Amino acid sequence: MLLEAEHLIGRAANCSLRLPETHVSAQHALLRWAGGRWEVRDLGSRNGTFVNGARLNPGENCALSLGATLDFGGPQQPWEFVDDTAPSVMAVPLDGGAPILLEGEFLGLPSAEDPTVTIYRGREGWMLEQPDSTSALSHLQTFQAGHGMWRFCCPESVHLTEVEGEKRSRLGLEDLELVFSVSRDEEHVHLRAKSRERDFDLGSRNHNYVLLTLARQRLADRNAGECESRCGWMYQDRFFRDPSIAPAQLNLDIFRIRRQFAALGAIDAANIVERRPRTKQLRIGSCGLTIVAV
């Protein structure tokens, strides 16, 4: 069982670990990450919380060590504490399904193969990108993705340590020039991303065509004299004129593009494809663009 940063245990519907036995209280105990260790607290349960056989006082926090046993309401069903590592950033389905862990810096829901909703880490914190809106996302916030409701779990200590440590060493999109090499029949689109220090070969991938289309729009607007803030925006419906690109495929391509740029170390990788959700417009988020026919 994966532990959330605050893992409520009991019979109530809002508990992360639901135990139906009658000797368990509705909200029996709380397992929580205390910034370096795991603790368990009894929440005033009727039959008590036990650590290694010793009953805790109501409201008492008890640090857990590897191998500790926990009993909720008595020794009928002991649990063993087997992993003391920090909790992962995750999304938890409220219907009781398995949590989905963050991979890199992007989390697609209801799955990475069908990312109708995307969670990503921006410069100012975690963001929730839904079909019609993009908003800040906080720890324990609930939201809808697909046909179900989810809860976002992110310990603040994990968030702050990673963001502040990585800001100093990572690229921004403004540091990259994108070079598209396009075959005459446009069957193959090869992409390179160049910075002053490095040259990244991103290969020939199907989703490169999405970026190429957006790059052409931004360059066309620039050549027409548009200011940069207005350059490049196009309605996503234009992609659907191609029978091979359905809305689900476009969402998947954008998710993969962002994850690819995050792997390069771009701190603002989500902005490689910028979105205006309400108007359903997209644009490429890089200004350095070159398109070469080969």
PDB file of C-alpha atoms in Angstrom:
ATOM      1  CA  MET A   1       0.000   0.000   0.000  1.00  0.00           C
ATOM      2  CA  LEU A   2       1.385   3.400  -1.013  1.00  0.00           C
ATOM      3  CA  LEU A   3       1.124   6.038   1.689  1.00  0.00           C
ATOM      4  CA  GLU A   4      -0.074   9.552   1.003  1.00  0.00           C
ATOM      5  CA  ALA A   5       1.646  12.355   2.897  1.00  0.00           C
ATOM      6  CA  GLU A   6      -1.415  12.400   5.184  1.00  0.00           C
ATOM      7  CA  HIS A   7      -3.010   8.967   5.237  1.00  0.00           C
ATOM      8  CA  LEU A   8      -6.283   8.816   7.161  1.00  0.00           C
ATOM      9  CA  ILE A   9      -7.310   5.403   8.479  1.00  0.00           C
ATOM     10  CA  GLY A  10     -10.806   4.346   9.546  1.00  0.00           C
ATOM     11  CA  ARG A  11     -14.273   3.286   8.393  1.00  0.00           C
ATOM     12  CA  ALA A  12     -15.371   6.653   6.955  1.00  0.00           C
ATOM     13  CA  ALA A  13     -15.689   7.177   3.205  1.00  0.00           C
ATOM     14  CA  ASN A  14     -13.018   9.891   3.188  1.00  0.00           C
ATOM     15  CA  CYS A  15     -10.316   7.613   4.647  1.00  0.00           C
ATOM     16  CA  SER A  16      -7.350   6.648   2.471  1.00  0.00           C
ATOM     17  CA  LEU A  17      -7.258   3.249   4.133  1.00  0.00           C
ATOM     18  CA  ARG A  18     -10.800   2.066   4.811  1.00  0.00           C
ATOM     19  CA  LEU A  19     -11.156  -0.735   7.365  1.00  0.00           C
ATOM     20  CA  PRO A  20     -14.746  -1.986   7.630  1.00  0.00           C
ATOM     21  CA  GLU A  21     -14.403  -3.818  10.938  1.00  0.00           C
ATOM     22  CA  THR A  22     -16.736  -2.596  13.688  1.00  0.00           C
ATOM     23  CA  HIS A  23     -13.886  -2.231  16.203  1.00  0.00           C
ATOM     24  CA  VAL A  24     -12.351   0.463  13.952  1.00  0.00           C
ATOM     25  CA  SER A  25     -13.591   4.035  14.462  1.00  0.00           C
ATOM     26  CA  ALA A  26     -14.877   6.208  11.595  1.00  0.00           C
ATOM     27  CA  GLN A  27     -11.672   8.300  11.696  1.00  0.00           C
ATOM     28  CA  HIS A  28      -9.369   6.115  13.714  1.00  0.00           C
ATOM     29  CA  ALA A  29      -5.751   7.214  13.123  1.00  0.00           C
ATOM     30  CA  LEU A  30      -3.546   9.349  10.907  1.00  0.00           C
ATOM     31  CA  LEU A  31      -0.258   8.328   9.314  1.00  0.00           C
ATOM     32  CA  ARG A  32       1.674  11.423   8.200  1.00  0.00           C
ATOM     33  CA  TRP A  33       5.029  12.435   6.774  1.00  0.00           C
ATOM     34  CA  ALA A  34       6.645  14.812   9.262  1.00  0.00           C
ATOM     35  CA  GLY A  35       9.452  16.142   7.061  1.00  0.00           C
ATOM     36  CA  GLY A  36      12.037  13.426   7.646  1.00  0.00           C
ATOM     37  CA  ARG A  37      10.093  10.660   9.305  1.00  0.00           C
ATOM     38  CA  TRP A  38       6.701   8.980   9.389  1.00  0.00           C
ATOM     39  CA  GLU A  39       4.443   9.371  12.415  1.00  0.00           C
ATOM     40  CA  VAL A  40       1.161   7.824  13.489  1.00  0.00           C
ATOM     41  CA  ARG A  41      -1.429   9.582  15.662  1.00  0.00           C
ATOM     42  CA  ASP A  42      -4.493   8.147  17.329  1.00  0.00           C
ATOM     43  CA  LEU A  43      -7.538  10.356  16.631  1.00  0.00           C
ATOM     44  CA  GLY A  44      -9.424   9.552  19.798  1.00  0.00           C
ATOM     45  CA  SER A  45     -10.550   6.133  18.605  1.00  0.00           C
ATOM     46  CA  ARG A  46     -12.798   4.013  20.782  1.00  0.00           C
ATOM     47  CA  ASN A  47     -10.554   0.915  20.805  1.00  0.00           C
ATOM     48  CA  GLY A  48      -7.149   2.528  20.428  1.00  0.00           C
ATOM     49  CA  THR A  49      -4.137   2.515  18.099  1.00  0.00           C
ATOM     50  CA  PHE A  50      -1.225   0.225  18.960  1.00  0.00           C
ATOM     51  CA  VAL A  51       2.434   0.474  17.877  1.00  0.00           C
ATOM     52  CA  ASN A  52       4.472  -2.663  18.588  1.00  0.00           C
ATOM     53  CA  GLY A  53       1.715  -3.713  20.964  1.00  0.00           C
ATOM     54  CA  ALA A  54       1.726  -0.496  23.026  1.00  0.00           C
ATOM     55  CA  ARG A  55      -1.441   1.627  22.988  1.00  0.00           C
ATOM     56  CA  LEU A  56      -1.022   5.294  22.098  1.00  0.00           C
ATOM     57  CA  ASN A  57      -2.672   8.069  24.059  1.00  0.00           C
ATOM     58  CA  PRO A  58      -5.339   9.981  22.059  1.00  0.00           C
ATOM     59  CA  GLY A  59      -3.652  12.735  20.045  1.00  0.00           C
ATOM     60  CA  GLU A  60      -0.168  11.342  20.700  1.00  0.00           C
ATOM     61  CA  ASN A  61       2.303  11.310  17.791  1.00  0.00           C
ATOM     62  CA  CYS A  62       4.556   8.273  17.585  1.00  0.00           C
ATOM     63  CA  ALA A  63       7.548   8.066  15.233  1.00  0.00           C
ATOM     64  CA  LEU A  64       7.659   4.866  13.195  1.00  0.00           C
ATOM     65  CA  SER A  65      10.747   2.795  12.498  1.00  0.00           C
ATOM     66  CA  LEU A  66      11.145   0.073   9.891  1.00  0.00           C
ATOM     67  CA  GLY A  67       9.503  -3.147  10.937  1.00  0.00           C
ATOM     68  CA  ALA A  68       7.087  -1.526  13.390  1.00  0.00           C
ATOM     69  CA  THR A  69       3.677  -3.168  13.692  1.00  0.00           C
ATOM     70  CA  LEU A  70       0.446  -1.185  13.850  1.00  0.00           C
ATOM     71  CA  ASP A  71      -2.958  -2.307  15.064  1.00  0.00           C
ATOM     72  CA  PHE A  72      -6.129  -0.265  14.744  1.00  0.00           C
ATOM     73  CA  GLY A  73      -8.671  -1.224  17.388  1.00  0.00           C
ATOM     74  CA  GLY A  74      -6.903  -4.383  18.521  1.00  0.00           C
ATOM     75  CA  PRO A  75      -4.593  -7.172  17.362  1.00  0.00           C
ATOM     76  CA  GLN A  76      -7.047  -8.655  14.867  1.00  0.00           C
ATOM     77  CA  GLN A  77      -5.243  -7.348  11.747  1.00  0.00           C
ATOM     78  CA  PRO A  78      -1.681  -6.125  12.353  1.00  0.00           C
ATOM     79  CA  TRP A  79       0.057  -4.009   9.713  1.00  0.00           C
ATOM     80  CA  GLU A  80       3.817  -3.804   9.229  1.00  0.00           C
ATOM     81  CA  PHE A  81       5.679  -0.590   8.391  1.00  0.00           C
ATOM     82  CA  VAL A  82       8.119  -1.645   5.644  1.00  0.00           C
ATOM     83  CA  ASP A  83       9.169   1.561   3.826  1.00  0.00           C
ATOM     84  CA  ASP A  84      10.310   4.778   5.511  1.00  0.00           C
ATOM     85  CA  THR A  85      11.103   6.779   2.357  1.00  0.00           C
ATOM     86  CA  ALA A  86       9.421  10.130   1.700  1.00  0.00           C
ATOM     87  CA  PRO A  87       5.985  10.027   0.038  1.00  0.00           C
ATOM     88  CA  SER A  88       5.719  10.441  -3.706  1.00  0.00           C
ATOM     89  CA  VAL A  89       3.794  13.104  -5.562  1.00  0.00           C
ATOM     90  CA  MET A  90       0.669  11.308  -6.732  1.00  0.00           C
ATOM     91  CA  ALA A  91      -2.948  11.516  -7.784  1.00  0.00           C
ATOM     92  CA  VAL A  92      -5.338   9.278  -5.881  1.00  0.00           C
ATOM     93  CA  PRO A  93      -8.665   8.152  -7.419  1.00  0.00           C
ATOM     94  CA  LEU A  94     -11.479   8.628  -4.936  1.00  0.00           C
ATOM     95  CA  ASP A  95     -13.214   5.453  -6.123  1.00  0.00           C
ATOM     96  CA  GLY A  96     -10.574   3.385  -4.365  1.00  0.00           C
ATOM     97  CA  GLY A  97      -8.340   2.575  -7.351  1.00  0.00           C
ATOM     98  CA  ALA A  98      -4.552   2.561  -7.322  1.00  0.00           C
ATOM     99  CA  PRO A  99      -2.747   5.937  -7.089  1.00  0.00           C
ATOM    100  CA  ILE A 100      -0.827   7.211 -10.110  1.00  0.00           C
ATOM    101  CA  LEU A 101       2.673   8.457  -9.322  1.00  0.00           C
ATOM    102  CA  LEU A 102       4.372  11.423 -10.938  1.00  0.00           C
ATOM    103  CA  GLU A 103       6.836  10.444 -13.682  1.00  0.00           C
ATOM    104  CA  GLY A 104       9.412  13.164 -14.187  1.00  0.00           C
ATOM    105  CA  GLU A 105       7.439  16.395 -13.945  1.00  0.00           C
ATOM    106  CA  PHE A 106       4.197  15.522 -15.722  1.00  0.00           C
ATOM    107  CA  LEU A 107       1.252  13.420 -14.696  1.00  0.00           C
ATOM    108  CA  GLY A 108      -1.450  12.598 -17.227  1.00  0.00           C
ATOM    109  CA  LEU A 109      -4.904  11.556 -16.040  1.00  0.00           C
ATOM    110  CA  PRO A 110      -6.823   9.344 -16.130  1.00  0.00           C
ATOM    111  CA  SER A 111      -3.673   7.743 -17.618  1.00  0.00           C
ATOM    112  CA  ALA A 112      -0.505   8.599 -19.521  1.00  0.00           C
ATOM    113  CA  GLU A 113      -2.128   6.990 -22.593  1.00  0.00           C
ATOM    114  CA  ASP A 114      -5.240   9.184 -22.286  1.00  0.00           C
ATOM    115  CA  PRO A 115      -4.082  12.470 -20.710  1.00  0.00           C
ATOM    116  CA  THR A 116      -7.266  14.539 -20.819  1.00  0.00           C
ATOM    117  CA  VAL A 117      -5.981  16.302 -17.684  1.00  0.00           C
ATOM    118  CA  THR A 118      -2.330  17.176 -17.071  1.00  0.00           C
ATOM    119  CA  ILE A 119      -0.581  18.033 -13.812  1.00  0.00           C
ATOM    120  CA  TYR A 120       2.803  19.691 -14.139  1.00  0.00           C
ATOM    121  CA  ARG A 121       5.229  21.758 -12.134  1.00  0.00           C
ATOM    122  CA  GLY A 122       5.579  25.338 -13.355  1.00  0.00           C
ATOM    123  CA  ARG A 123       7.839  28.112 -12.157  1.00  0.00           C
ATOM    124  CA  GLU A 124       5.382  29.123  -9.440  1.00  0.00           C
ATOM    125  CA  GLY A 125       4.240  25.670  -8.320  1.00  0.00           C
ATOM    126  CA  TRP A 126       1.980  22.828  -9.377  1.00  0.00           C
ATOM    127  CA  MET A 127      -0.578  23.436 -12.112  1.00  0.00           C
ATOM    128  CA  LEU A 128      -3.734  21.615 -13.187  1.00  0.00           C
ATOM    129  CA  GLU A 129      -4.512  21.821 -16.898  1.00  0.00           C
ATOM    130  CA  GLN A 130      -8.073  20.726 -17.678  1.00  0.00           C
ATOM    131  CA  PRO A 131      -9.910  20.896 -21.019  1.00  0.00           C
ATOM    132  CA  ASP A 132     -11.340  24.372 -20.294  1.00  0.00           C
ATOM    133  CA  SER A 133      -9.023  25.879 -17.688  1.00  0.00           C
ATOM    134  CA  THR A 134      -5.552  25.966 -16.167  1.00  0.00           C
ATOM    135  CA  SER A 135      -5.193  26.716 -12.464  1.00  0.00           C
ATOM    136  CA  ALA A 136      -2.849  26.381  -9.503  1.00  0.00           C
ATOM    137  CA  LEU A 137      -3.052  23.040  -7.712  1.00  0.00           C
ATOM    138  CA  SER A 138      -2.578  22.555  -3.984  1.00  0.00           C
ATOM    139  CA  HIS A 139      -1.944  19.584  -1.724  1.00  0.00           C
ATOM    140  CA  LEU A 140      -5.106  17.509  -1.068  1.00  0.00           C
ATOM    141  CA  GLN A 141      -7.127  19.402  -3.688  1.00  0.00           C
ATOM    142  CA  THR A 142      -9.773  17.288  -5.443  1.00  0.00           C
ATOM    143  CA  PHE A 143     -10.657  17.552  -9.124  1.00  0.00           C
ATOM    144  CA  GLN A 144     -12.294  15.613 -11.953  1.00  0.00           C
ATOM    145  CA  ALA A 145     -10.387  13.707 -14.629  1.00  0.00           C
ATOM    146  CA  GLY A 146     -12.134  11.396 -17.058  1.00  0.00           C
ATOM    147  CA  HIS A 147     -15.251  10.040 -15.382  1.00  0.00           C
ATOM    148  CA  GLY A 148     -13.906  10.113 -11.830  1.00  0.00           C
ATOM    149  CA  MET A 149     -12.763  12.360  -9.009  1.00  0.00           C
ATOM    150  CA  TRP A 150      -9.137  12.508  -7.867  1.00  0.00           C
ATOM    151  CA  ARG A 151      -7.102  13.941  -4.983  1.00  0.00           C
ATOM    152  CA  PHE A 152      -3.650  15.509  -5.489  1.00  0.00           C
ATOM    153  CA  CYS A 153      -1.013  14.610  -2.893  1.00  0.00           C
ATOM    154  CA  CYS A 154       2.231  16.570  -2.716  1.00  0.00           C
ATOM    155  CA  PRO A 155       4.243  17.088   0.488  1.00  0.00           C
ATOM    156  CA  GLU A 156       5.441  20.692   0.560  1.00  0.00           C
ATOM    157  CA  SER A 157       8.934  19.635   1.620  1.00  0.00           C
ATOM    158  CA  VAL A 158       9.341  17.542  -1.543  1.00  0.00           C
ATOM    159  CA  HIS A 159       8.065  20.380  -3.721  1.00  0.00           C
ATOM    160  CA  LEU A 160      10.311  23.077  -2.262  1.00  0.00           C
ATOM    161  CA  THR A 161      13.479  21.016  -2.201  1.00  0.00           C
ATOM    162  CA  GLU A 162      13.201  19.942  -5.808  1.00  0.00           C
ATOM    163  CA  VAL A 163      12.142  23.279  -7.270  1.00  0.00           C
ATOM    164  CA  GLU A 164      14.703  25.457  -5.524  1.00  0.00           C
ATOM    165  CA  GLY A 165      17.519  23.008  -6.165  1.00  0.00           C
ATOM    166  CA  GLU A 166      16.770  22.640  -9.844  1.00  0.00           C
ATOM    167  CA  LYS A 167      16.081  26.275 -10.773  1.00  0.00           C
ATOM    168  CA  ARG A 168      19.771  27.061 -10.531  1.00  0.00           C
ATOM    169  CA  SER A 169      20.976  24.469 -13.026  1.00  0.00           C
ATOM    170  CA  ARG A 170      18.289  23.975 -15.640  1.00  0.00           C
ATOM    171  CA  LEU A 171      17.561  25.414 -19.051  1.00  0.00           C
ATOM    172  CA  GLY A 172      14.676  27.657 -19.969  1.00  0.00           C
ATOM    173  CA  LEU A 173      12.953  27.487 -23.342  1.00  0.00           C
ATOM    174  CA  GLU A 174      14.427  30.887 -24.104  1.00  0.00           C
ATOM    175  CA  ASP A 175      17.860  29.189 -24.063  1.00  0.00           C
ATOM    176  CA  LEU A 176      16.917  26.759 -26.846  1.00  0.00           C
ATOM    177  CA  GLU A 177      16.723  27.078 -30.609  1.00  0.00           C
ATOM    178  CA  LEU A 178      14.566  24.458 -32.314  1.00  0.00           C
ATOM    179  CA  VAL A 179      15.694  23.234 -35.732  1.00  0.00           C
ATOM    180  CA  PHE A 180      13.194  21.231 -37.790  1.00  0.00           C
ATOM    181  CA  SER A 181      14.504  19.191 -40.733  1.00  0.00           C
ATOM    182  CA  VAL A 182      11.519  18.265 -42.905  1.00  0.00           C
ATOM    183  CA  SER A 183      11.522  15.763 -45.768  1.00  0.00           C
ATOM    184  CA  ARG A 184      10.008  16.958 -49.044  1.00  0.00           C
ATOM    185  CA  ASP A 185       7.012  14.651 -48.657  1.00  0.00           C
ATOM    186  CA  GLU A 186       6.736  15.711 -44.971  1.00  0.00           C
ATOM    187  CA  GLU A 187       6.692  12.080 -43.929  1.00  0.00           C
ATOM    188  CA  HIS A 188       9.669  12.678 -41.623  1.00  0.00           C
ATOM    189  CA  VAL A 189      10.213  15.609 -39.247  1.00  0.00           C
ATOM    190  CA  HIS A 190      13.538  15.529 -37.434  1.00  0.00           C
ATOM    191  CA  LEU A 191      14.022  17.870 -34.483  1.00  0.00           C
ATOM    192  CA  ARG A 192      17.095  19.242 -32.738  1.00  0.00           C
ATOM    193  CA  ALA A 193      17.208  21.603 -29.773  1.00  0.00           C
ATOM    194  CA  LYS A 194      20.357  23.689 -29.470  1.00  0.00           C
ATOM    195  CA  SER A 195      21.659  25.777 -26.586  1.00  0.00           C
ATOM    196  CA  ARG A 196      24.987  27.568 -26.239  1.00  0.00           C
ATOM    197  CA  GLU A 197      26.518  24.584 -24.492  1.00  0.00           C
ATOM    198  CA  ARG A 198      24.689  21.579 -25.927  1.00  0.00           C
ATOM    199  CA  ASP A 199      23.000  20.150 -28.987  1.00  0.00           C
ATOM    200  CA  PHE A 200      20.101  17.762 -28.272  1.00  0.00           C
ATOM    201  CA  ASP A 201      18.993  15.328 -30.965  1.00  0.00           C
ATOM    202  CA  LEU A 202      15.264  14.714 -30.392  1.00  0.00           C
ATOM    203  CA  GLY A 203      14.927  12.380 -33.354  1.00  0.00           C
ATOM    204  CA  SER A 204      12.089  11.856 -35.811  1.00  0.00           C
ATOM    205  CA  ARG A 205       8.877  11.277 -33.874  1.00  0.00           C
ATOM    206  CA  ASN A 206       5.257  11.440 -34.923  1.00  0.00           C
ATOM    207  CA  HIS A 207       4.504  14.233 -32.470  1.00  0.00           C
ATOM    208  CA  ASN A 208       7.171  16.436 -34.075  1.00  0.00           C
ATOM    209  CA  TYR A 209       4.565  17.256 -36.737  1.00  0.00           C
ATOM    210  CA  VAL A 210       2.437  19.015 -34.102  1.00  0.00           C
ATOM    211  CA  LEU A 211       5.388  21.213 -33.132  1.00  0.00           C
ATOM    212  CA  LEU A 212       6.243  21.844 -36.796  1.00  0.00           C
ATOM    213  CA  THR A 213       2.693  23.037 -37.507  1.00  0.00           C
ATOM    214  CA  LEU A 214       2.821  25.405 -34.532  1.00  0.00           C
ATOM    215  CA  ALA A 215       6.294  26.617 -35.493  1.00  0.00           C
ATOM    216  CA  ARG A 216       5.124  27.470 -39.003  1.00  0.00           C
ATOM    217  CA  GLN A 217       2.229  29.492 -37.610  1.00  0.00           C
ATOM    218  CA  ARG A 218       4.508  31.463 -35.282  1.00  0.00           C
ATOM    219  CA  LEU A 219       7.010  32.198 -38.045  1.00  0.00           C
ATOM    220  CA  ALA A 220       4.218  33.224 -40.467  1.00  0.00           C
ATOM    221  CA  ASP A 221       2.756  35.667 -37.925  1.00  0.00           C
ATOM    222  CA  ARG A 222       6.199  37.071 -37.191  1.00  0.00           C
ATOM    223  CA  ASN A 223       6.893  37.618 -40.896  1.00  0.00           C
ATOM    224  CA  ALA A 224       3.517  39.370 -41.175  1.00  0.00           C
ATOM    225  CA  GLY A 225       4.623  41.884 -38.548  1.00  0.00           C
ATOM    226  CA  GLU A 226       2.668  40.628 -35.533  1.00  0.00           C
ATOM    227  CA  CYS A 227       4.095  41.349 -32.097  1.00  0.00           C
ATOM    228  CA  GLU A 228       5.555  38.309 -30.320  1.00  0.00           C
ATOM    229  CA  SER A 229       2.796  38.153 -27.709  1.00  0.00           C
ATOM    230  CA  ARG A 230       0.258  37.570 -30.505  1.00  0.00           C
ATOM    231  CA  CYS A 231       2.417  35.405 -32.761  1.00  0.00           C
ATOM    232  CA  GLY A 232       1.690  31.744 -33.257  1.00  0.00           C
ATOM    233  CA  TRP A 233      -1.749  31.229 -31.759  1.00  0.00           C
ATOM    234  CA  MET A 234      -3.927  28.826 -33.715  1.00  0.00           C
ATOM    235  CA  TYR A 235      -7.167  26.976 -32.966  1.00  0.00           C
ATOM    236  CA  GLN A 236      -6.632  23.323 -32.167  1.00  0.00           C
ATOM    237  CA  ASP A 237      -9.502  22.386 -34.477  1.00  0.00           C
ATOM    238  CA  ARG A 238      -7.129  22.972 -37.394  1.00  0.00           C
ATOM    239  CA  PHE A 239      -5.298  19.798 -36.411  1.00  0.00           C
ATOM    240  CA  PHE A 240      -8.474  17.762 -36.652  1.00  0.00           C
ATOM    241  CA  ARG A 241      -8.677  18.325 -40.406  1.00  0.00           C
ATOM    242  CA  ASP A 242      -6.033  15.601 -40.523  1.00  0.00           C
ATOM    243  CA  PRO A 243      -7.988  12.332 -40.026  1.00  0.00           C
ATOM    244  CA  SER A 244      -5.024  10.818 -38.167  1.00  0.00           C
ATOM    245  CA  ILE A 245      -5.233  13.438 -35.392  1.00  0.00           C
ATOM    246  CA  ALA A 246      -8.254  13.164 -33.100  1.00  0.00           C
ATOM    247  CA  PRO A 247      -8.623  15.210 -29.877  1.00  0.00           C
ATOM    248  CA  ALA A 248      -7.330  12.321 -27.757  1.00  0.00           C
ATOM    249  CA  GLN A 249      -4.300  11.916 -30.038  1.00  0.00           C
ATOM    250  CA  LEU A 250      -3.516  15.644 -29.888  1.00  0.00           C
ATOM    251  CA  ASN A 251      -3.635  15.594 -26.072  1.00  0.00           C
ATOM    252  CA  LEU A 252      -1.332  12.565 -26.049  1.00  0.00           C
ATOM    253  CA  ASP A 253       1.118  14.211 -28.475  1.00  0.00           C
ATOM    254  CA  ILE A 254       1.270  17.395 -26.379  1.00  0.00           C
ATOM    255  CA  PHE A 255       1.809  15.362 -23.209  1.00  0.00           C
ATOM    256  CA  ARG A 256       4.692  13.462 -24.837  1.00  0.00           C
ATOM    257  CA  ILE A 257       6.247  16.652 -26.236  1.00  0.00           C
ATOM    258  CA  ARG A 258       6.262  18.306 -22.821  1.00  0.00           C
ATOM    259  CA  ARG A 259       7.692  15.231 -21.143  1.00  0.00           C
ATOM    260  CA  GLN A 260      10.434  15.062 -23.787  1.00  0.00           C
ATOM    261  CA  PHE A 261      11.504  18.650 -23.123  1.00  0.00           C
ATOM    262  CA  ALA A 262      11.388  18.081 -19.371  1.00  0.00           C
ATOM    263  CA  ALA A 263      13.868  15.249 -19.898  1.00  0.00           C
ATOM    264  CA  LEU A 264      16.254  17.766 -21.491  1.00  0.00           C
ATOM    265  CA  GLY A 265      16.189  19.786 -18.260  1.00  0.00           C
ATOM    266  CA  ALA A 266      13.900  22.630 -19.405  1.00  0.00           C
ATOM    267  CA  ILE A 267      12.422  24.130 -16.241  1.00  0.00           C
ATOM    268  CA  ASP A 268       9.420  25.498 -18.147  1.00  0.00           C
ATOM    269  CA  ALA A 269       8.903  22.409 -20.319  1.00  0.00           C
ATOM    270  CA  ALA A 270       5.103  22.673 -20.059  1.00  0.00           C
ATOM    271  CA  ASN A 271       5.283  25.920 -22.039  1.00  0.00           C
ATOM    272  CA  ILE A 272       6.788  24.267 -25.110  1.00  0.00           C
ATOM    273  CA  VAL A 273       3.114  24.037 -26.077  1.00  0.00           C
ATOM    274  CA  GLU A 274       1.173  26.935 -24.598  1.00  0.00           C
ATOM    275  CA  ARG A 275      -2.586  26.709 -24.279  1.00  0.00           C
ATOM    276  CA  ARG A 276      -5.516  29.076 -23.999  1.00  0.00           C
ATOM    277  CA  PRO A 277      -8.019  26.508 -22.719  1.00  0.00           C
ATOM    278  CA  ARG A 278     -11.160  28.650 -22.987  1.00  0.00           C
ATOM    279  CA  THR A 279     -10.565  29.532 -26.622  1.00  0.00           C
ATOM    280  CA  LYS A 280      -8.904  26.176 -27.398  1.00  0.00           C
ATOM    281  CA  GLN A 281      -5.883  27.883 -28.944  1.00  0.00           C
ATOM    282  CA  LEU A 282      -2.318  26.572 -28.996  1.00  0.00           C
ATOM    283  CA  ARG A 283       1.088  27.911 -29.872  1.00  0.00           C
ATOM    284  CA  ILE A 284       4.699  26.826 -29.666  1.00  0.00           C
ATOM    285  CA  GLY A 285       6.385  28.428 -26.681  1.00  0.00           C
ATOM    286  CA  SER A 286       9.863  28.842 -28.180  1.00  0.00           C
ATOM    287  CA  CYS A 287      10.906  31.923 -30.147  1.00  0.00           C
ATOM    288  CA  GLY A 288      14.065  30.390 -31.631  1.00  0.00           C
ATOM    289  CA  LEU A 289      12.746  28.493 -34.650  1.00  0.00           C
ATOM    290  CA  THR A 290      14.365  27.262 -37.872  1.00  0.00           C
ATOM    291  CA  ILE A 291      12.724  25.050 -40.516  1.00  0.00           C
ATOM    292  CA  VAL A 292      14.904  23.375 -43.137  1.00  0.00           C
ATOM    293  CA  ALA A 293      13.723  21.258 -46.098  1.00  0.00           C
ATOM    294  CA  VAL A 294      15.898  18.194 -46.705  1.00  0.00           C
TER     295      VAL A 294
END
